[in-house]
PDB file of C-alpha atoms in Angstrom:
ATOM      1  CA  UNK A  29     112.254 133.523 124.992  1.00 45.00           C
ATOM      2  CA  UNK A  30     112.538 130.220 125.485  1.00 48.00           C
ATOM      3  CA  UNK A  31     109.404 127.902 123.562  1.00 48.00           C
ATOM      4  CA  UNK A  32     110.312 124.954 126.125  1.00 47.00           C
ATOM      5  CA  UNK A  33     108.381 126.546 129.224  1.00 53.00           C
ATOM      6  CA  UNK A  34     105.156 127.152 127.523  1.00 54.00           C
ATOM      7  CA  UNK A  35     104.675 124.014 125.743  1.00 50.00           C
ATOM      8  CA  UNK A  36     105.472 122.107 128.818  1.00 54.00           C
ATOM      9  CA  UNK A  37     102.859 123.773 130.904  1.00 57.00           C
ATOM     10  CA  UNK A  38     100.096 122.969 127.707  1.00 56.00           C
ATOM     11  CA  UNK A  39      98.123 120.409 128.818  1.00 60.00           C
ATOM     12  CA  UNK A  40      97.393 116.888 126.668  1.00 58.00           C
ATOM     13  CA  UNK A  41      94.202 118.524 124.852  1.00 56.00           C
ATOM     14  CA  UNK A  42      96.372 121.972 123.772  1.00 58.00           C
ATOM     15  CA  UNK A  43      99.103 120.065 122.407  1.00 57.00           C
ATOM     16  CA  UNK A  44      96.459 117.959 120.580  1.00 57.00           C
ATOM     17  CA  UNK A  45      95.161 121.017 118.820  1.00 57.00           C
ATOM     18  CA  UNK A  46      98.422 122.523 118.150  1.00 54.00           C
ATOM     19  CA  UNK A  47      99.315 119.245 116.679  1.00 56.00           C
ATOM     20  CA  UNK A  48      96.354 119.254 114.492  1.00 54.00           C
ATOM     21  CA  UNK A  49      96.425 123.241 113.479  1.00 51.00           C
ATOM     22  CA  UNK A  50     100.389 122.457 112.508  1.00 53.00           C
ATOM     23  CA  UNK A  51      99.824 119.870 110.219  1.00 53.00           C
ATOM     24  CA  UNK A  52      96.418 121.936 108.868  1.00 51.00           C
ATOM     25  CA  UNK A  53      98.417 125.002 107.647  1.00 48.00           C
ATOM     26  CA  UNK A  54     100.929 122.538 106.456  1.00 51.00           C
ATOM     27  CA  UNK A  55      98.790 121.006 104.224  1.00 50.00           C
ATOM     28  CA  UNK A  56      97.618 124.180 103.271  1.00 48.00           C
ATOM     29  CA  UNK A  57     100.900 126.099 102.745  1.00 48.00           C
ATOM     30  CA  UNK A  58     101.734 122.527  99.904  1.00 50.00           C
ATOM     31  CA  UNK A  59      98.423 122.547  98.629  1.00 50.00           C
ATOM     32  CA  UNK A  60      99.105 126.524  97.802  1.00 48.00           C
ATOM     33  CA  UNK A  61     102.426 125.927  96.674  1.00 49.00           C
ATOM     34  CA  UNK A  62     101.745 123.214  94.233  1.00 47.00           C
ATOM     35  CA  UNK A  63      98.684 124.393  92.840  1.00 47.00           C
ATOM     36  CA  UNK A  64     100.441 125.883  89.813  1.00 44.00           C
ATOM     37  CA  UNK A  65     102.334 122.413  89.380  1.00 43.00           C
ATOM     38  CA  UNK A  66      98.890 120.722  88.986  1.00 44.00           C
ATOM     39  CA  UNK A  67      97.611 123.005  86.380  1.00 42.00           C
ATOM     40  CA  UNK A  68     100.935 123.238  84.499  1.00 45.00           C
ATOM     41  CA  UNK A  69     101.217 122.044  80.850  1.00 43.00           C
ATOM     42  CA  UNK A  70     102.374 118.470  81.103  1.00 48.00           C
ATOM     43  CA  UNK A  71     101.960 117.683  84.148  1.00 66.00           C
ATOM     44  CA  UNK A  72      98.971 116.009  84.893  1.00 89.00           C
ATOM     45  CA  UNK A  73      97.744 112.387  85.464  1.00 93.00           C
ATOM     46  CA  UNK A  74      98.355 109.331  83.966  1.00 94.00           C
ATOM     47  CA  UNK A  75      95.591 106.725  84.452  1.00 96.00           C
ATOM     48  CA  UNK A  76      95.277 102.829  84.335  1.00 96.00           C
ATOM     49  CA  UNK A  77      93.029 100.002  84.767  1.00 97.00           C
ATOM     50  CA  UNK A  78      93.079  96.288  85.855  1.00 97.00           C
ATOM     51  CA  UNK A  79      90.834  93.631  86.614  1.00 98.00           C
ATOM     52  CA  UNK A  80      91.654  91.211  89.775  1.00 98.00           C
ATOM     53  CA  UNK A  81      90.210  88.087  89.786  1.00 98.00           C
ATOM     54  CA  UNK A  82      89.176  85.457  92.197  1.00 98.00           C
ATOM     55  CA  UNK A  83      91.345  84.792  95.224  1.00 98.00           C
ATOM     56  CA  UNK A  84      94.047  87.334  94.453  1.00 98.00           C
ATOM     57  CA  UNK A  85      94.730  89.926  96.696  1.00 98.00           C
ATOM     58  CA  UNK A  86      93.734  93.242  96.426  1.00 98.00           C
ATOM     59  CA  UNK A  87      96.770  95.357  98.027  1.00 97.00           C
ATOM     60  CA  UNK A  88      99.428  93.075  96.124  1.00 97.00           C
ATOM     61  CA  UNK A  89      97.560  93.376  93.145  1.00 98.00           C
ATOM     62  CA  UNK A  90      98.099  97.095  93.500  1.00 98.00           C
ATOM     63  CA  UNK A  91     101.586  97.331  94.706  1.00 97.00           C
ATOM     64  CA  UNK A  92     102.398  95.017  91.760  1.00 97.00           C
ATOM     65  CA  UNK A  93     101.403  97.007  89.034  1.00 98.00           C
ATOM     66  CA  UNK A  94     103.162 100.333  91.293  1.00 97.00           C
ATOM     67  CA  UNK A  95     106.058  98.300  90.531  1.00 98.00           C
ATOM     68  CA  UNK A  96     105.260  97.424  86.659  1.00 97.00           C
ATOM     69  CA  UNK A  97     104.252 100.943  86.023  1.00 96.00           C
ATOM     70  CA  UNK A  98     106.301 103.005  87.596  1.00 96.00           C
ATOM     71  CA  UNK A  99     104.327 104.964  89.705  1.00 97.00           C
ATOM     72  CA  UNK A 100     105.758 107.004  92.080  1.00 96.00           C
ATOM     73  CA  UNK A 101     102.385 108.834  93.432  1.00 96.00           C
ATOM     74  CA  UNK A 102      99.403 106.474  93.116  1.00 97.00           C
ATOM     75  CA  UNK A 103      95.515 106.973  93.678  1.00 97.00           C
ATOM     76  CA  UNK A 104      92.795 104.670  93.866  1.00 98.00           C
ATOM     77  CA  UNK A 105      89.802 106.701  91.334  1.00 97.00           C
ATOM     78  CA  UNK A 106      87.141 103.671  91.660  1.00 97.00           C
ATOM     79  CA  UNK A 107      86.241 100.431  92.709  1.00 98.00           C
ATOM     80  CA  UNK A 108      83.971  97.922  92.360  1.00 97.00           C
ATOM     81  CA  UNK A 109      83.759  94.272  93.176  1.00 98.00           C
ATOM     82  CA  UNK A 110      83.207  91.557  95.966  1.00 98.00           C
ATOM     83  CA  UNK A 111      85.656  90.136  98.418  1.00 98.00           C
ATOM     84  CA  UNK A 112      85.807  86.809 100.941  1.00 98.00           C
ATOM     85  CA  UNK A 113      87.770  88.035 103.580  1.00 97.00           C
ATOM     86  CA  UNK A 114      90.171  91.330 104.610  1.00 96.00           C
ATOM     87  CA  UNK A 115      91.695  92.960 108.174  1.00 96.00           C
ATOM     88  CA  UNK A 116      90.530  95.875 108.946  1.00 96.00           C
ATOM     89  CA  UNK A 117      91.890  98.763 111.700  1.00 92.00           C
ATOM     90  CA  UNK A 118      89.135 100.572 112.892  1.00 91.00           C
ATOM     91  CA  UNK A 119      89.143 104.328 113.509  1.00 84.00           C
ATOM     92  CA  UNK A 120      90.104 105.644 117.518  1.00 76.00           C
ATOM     93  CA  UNK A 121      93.466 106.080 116.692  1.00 63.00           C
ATOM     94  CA  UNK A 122      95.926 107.385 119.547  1.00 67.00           C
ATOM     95  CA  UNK A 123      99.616 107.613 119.469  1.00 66.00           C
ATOM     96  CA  UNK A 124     100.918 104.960 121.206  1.00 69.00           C
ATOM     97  CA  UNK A 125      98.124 102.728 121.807  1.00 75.00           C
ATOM     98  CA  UNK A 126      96.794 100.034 119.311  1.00 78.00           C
ATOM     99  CA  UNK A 127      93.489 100.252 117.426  1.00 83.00           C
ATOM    100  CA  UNK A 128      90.625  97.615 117.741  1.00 89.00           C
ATOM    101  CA  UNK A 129      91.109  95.202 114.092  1.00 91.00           C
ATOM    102  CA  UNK A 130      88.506  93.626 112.467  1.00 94.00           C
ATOM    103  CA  UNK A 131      88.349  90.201 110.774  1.00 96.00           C
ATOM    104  CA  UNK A 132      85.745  90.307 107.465  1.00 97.00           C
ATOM    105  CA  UNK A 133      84.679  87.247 106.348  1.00 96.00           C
ATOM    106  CA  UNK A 134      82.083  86.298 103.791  1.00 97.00           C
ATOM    107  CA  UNK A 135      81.199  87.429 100.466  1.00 98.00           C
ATOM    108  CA  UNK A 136      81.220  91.319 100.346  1.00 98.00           C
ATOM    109  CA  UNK A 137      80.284  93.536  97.797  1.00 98.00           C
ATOM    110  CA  UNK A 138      83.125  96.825  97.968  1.00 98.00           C
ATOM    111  CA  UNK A 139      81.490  99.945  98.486  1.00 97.00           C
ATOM    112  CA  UNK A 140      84.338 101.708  98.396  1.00 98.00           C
ATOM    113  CA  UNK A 141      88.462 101.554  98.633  1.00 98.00           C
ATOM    114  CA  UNK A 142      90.302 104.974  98.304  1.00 98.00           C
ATOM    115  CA  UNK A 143      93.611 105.241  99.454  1.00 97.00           C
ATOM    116  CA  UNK A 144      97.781 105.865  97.663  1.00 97.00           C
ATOM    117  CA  UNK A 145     100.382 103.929  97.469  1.00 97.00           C
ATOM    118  CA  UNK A 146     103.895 104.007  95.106  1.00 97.00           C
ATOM    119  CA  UNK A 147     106.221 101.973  93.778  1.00 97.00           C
ATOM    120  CA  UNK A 148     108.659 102.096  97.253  1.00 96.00           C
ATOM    121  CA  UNK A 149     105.560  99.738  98.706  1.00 95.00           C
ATOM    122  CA  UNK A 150     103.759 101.930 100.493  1.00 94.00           C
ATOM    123  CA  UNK A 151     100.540 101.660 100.600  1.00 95.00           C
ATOM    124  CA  UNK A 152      97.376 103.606 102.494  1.00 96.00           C
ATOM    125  CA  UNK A 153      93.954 102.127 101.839  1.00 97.00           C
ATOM    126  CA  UNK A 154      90.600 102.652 103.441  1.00 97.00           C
ATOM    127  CA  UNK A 155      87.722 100.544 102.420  1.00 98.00           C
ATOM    128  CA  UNK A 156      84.260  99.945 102.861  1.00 97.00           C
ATOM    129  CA  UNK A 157      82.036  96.595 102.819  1.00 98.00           C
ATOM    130  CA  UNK A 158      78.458  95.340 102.175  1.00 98.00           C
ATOM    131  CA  UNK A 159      77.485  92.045 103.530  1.00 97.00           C
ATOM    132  CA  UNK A 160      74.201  90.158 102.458  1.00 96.00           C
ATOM    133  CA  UNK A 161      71.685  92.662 104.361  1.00 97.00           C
ATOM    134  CA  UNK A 162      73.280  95.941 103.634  1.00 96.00           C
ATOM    135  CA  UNK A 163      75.131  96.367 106.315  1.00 97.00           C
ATOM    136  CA  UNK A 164      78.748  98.097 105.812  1.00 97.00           C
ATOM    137  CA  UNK A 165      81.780  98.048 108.060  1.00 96.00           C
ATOM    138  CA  UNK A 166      84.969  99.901 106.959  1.00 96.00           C
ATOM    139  CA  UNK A 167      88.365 100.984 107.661  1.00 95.00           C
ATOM    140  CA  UNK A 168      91.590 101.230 107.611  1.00 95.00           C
ATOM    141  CA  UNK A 169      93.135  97.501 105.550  1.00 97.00           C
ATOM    142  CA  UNK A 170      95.370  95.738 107.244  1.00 93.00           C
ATOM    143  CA  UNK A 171      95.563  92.320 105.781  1.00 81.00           C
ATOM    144  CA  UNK A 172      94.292  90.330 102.934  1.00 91.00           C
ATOM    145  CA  UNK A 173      91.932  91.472 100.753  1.00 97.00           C
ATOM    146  CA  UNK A 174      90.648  88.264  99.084  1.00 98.00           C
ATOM    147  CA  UNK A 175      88.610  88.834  95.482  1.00 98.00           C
ATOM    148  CA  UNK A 176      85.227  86.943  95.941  1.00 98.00           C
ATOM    149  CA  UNK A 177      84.084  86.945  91.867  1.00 98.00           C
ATOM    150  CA  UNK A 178      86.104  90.234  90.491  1.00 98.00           C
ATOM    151  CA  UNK A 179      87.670  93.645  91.469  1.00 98.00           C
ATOM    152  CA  UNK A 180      87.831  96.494  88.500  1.00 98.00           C
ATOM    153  CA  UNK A 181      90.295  98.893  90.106  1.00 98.00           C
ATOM    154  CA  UNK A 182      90.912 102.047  88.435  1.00 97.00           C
ATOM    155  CA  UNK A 183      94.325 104.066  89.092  1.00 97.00           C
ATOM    156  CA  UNK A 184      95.970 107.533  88.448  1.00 96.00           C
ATOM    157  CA  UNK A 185      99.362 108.169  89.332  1.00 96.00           C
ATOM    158  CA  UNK A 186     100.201 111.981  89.308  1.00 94.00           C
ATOM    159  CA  UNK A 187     102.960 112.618  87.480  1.00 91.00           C
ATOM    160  CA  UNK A 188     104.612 115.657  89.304  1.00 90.00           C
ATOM    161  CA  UNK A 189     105.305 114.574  92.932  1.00 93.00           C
ATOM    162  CA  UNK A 190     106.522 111.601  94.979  1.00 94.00           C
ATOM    163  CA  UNK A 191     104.808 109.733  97.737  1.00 94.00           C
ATOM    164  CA  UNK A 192     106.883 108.997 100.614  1.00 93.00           C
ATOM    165  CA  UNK A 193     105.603 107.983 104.117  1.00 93.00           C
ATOM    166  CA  UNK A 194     107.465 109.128 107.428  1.00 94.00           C
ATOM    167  CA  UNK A 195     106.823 109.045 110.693  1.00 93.00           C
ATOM    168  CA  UNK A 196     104.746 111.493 112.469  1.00 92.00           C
ATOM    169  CA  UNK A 197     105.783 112.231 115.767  1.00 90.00           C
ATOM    170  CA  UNK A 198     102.077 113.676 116.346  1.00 88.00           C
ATOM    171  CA  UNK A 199     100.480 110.817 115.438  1.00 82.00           C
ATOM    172  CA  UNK A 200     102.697 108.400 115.741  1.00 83.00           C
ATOM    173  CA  UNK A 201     101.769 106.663 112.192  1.00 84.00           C
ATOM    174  CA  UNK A 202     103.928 107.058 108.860  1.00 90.00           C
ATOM    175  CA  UNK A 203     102.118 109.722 107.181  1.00 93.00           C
ATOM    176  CA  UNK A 204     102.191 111.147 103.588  1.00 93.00           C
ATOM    177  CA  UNK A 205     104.635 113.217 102.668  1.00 93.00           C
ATOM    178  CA  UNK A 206     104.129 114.628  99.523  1.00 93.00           C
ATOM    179  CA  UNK A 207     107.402 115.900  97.566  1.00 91.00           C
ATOM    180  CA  UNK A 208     108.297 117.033  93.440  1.00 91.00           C
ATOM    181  CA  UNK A 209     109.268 114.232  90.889  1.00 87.00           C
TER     182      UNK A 209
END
């Protein structure tokens, strides 16, 4: 039969969900498929450290040594440090409309930046920020990341796979796609 009748008649919330529950099992079906890759004598993850210091940004800083190193399938492990000033996209995503940004500015201590990124110069990273009192904003970076006194970044690149980023028609965002080295 043809698929083109039902999914037409789906309403916006269905197609949502089927969205979602497609790009679940996909993630499951790689995850199960390159277990055994993960675990496999020398594969693994190679791991490296740097120090940025006042005024440089965070995201070059990051991209740069992609670039120096090699990597091909980058992590964020840990991160501490202050910043002056970074662009944030805040969560409410929705394909086709743009998200509410956010300007920080002022010293920050970072709470937390996780994210990947390659040597191709792309680059996902969330973050979160401290001000004075304790209160923390995050999200998605956008912009500058400005070091206030230091940031001690520490990296692993897995050494088996590829990050690429491609569009996702369901979200309308490049997304990960994760393939073998």
């Amino acid at each position: 039969e043809d698929i083109k009748e039902p999914l037409a008649a789906m309403t916006a919330a269905n197609k949502a969900l089927l969205c979602t529950l497609t790009l679940l099992l996909s993630s499951l079906s790689l995850a199960s498929a390159w277990f055994g890759r993960w675990r496999r004598p020398g594969g693994g993850m190679r791991v490296a450290a740097l120090r940025v210091r006042p005024g440089e940004d965070i995201k070059e800083a990051l991209l740069a040594l992609a670039v120096r190193e090699g990597f091909r399938a980058a992590c964020v492990l840990t991160c501490v440090g202050s910043i002056t000033e970074c662009s944030l996209r805040l969560a409410n995503a929705e394909k086709g409309k743009s998200n509410p940004t956010m300007d920080v500015t002022g010293r920050h201590e970072i709470v937390s930046l996780v994210g990947t990124f390659s040597n191709d110069g792309s680059c996902h990273l969330h973050t979160s920020l401290a001000d004075c009192a304790g209160k923390v904003v995050g999200g998605h970076l956008m912009g500058d990341m400005r070091v206030f006194t230091t940031a001690e970044i520490v990296v692993g690149e897995c050494q088996d796979i590829v990050f690429a980023r491609e569009l996702d028609e369901c979200t309308g965002f490049p997304e990960l796609v994760v393939r073998p080295a």
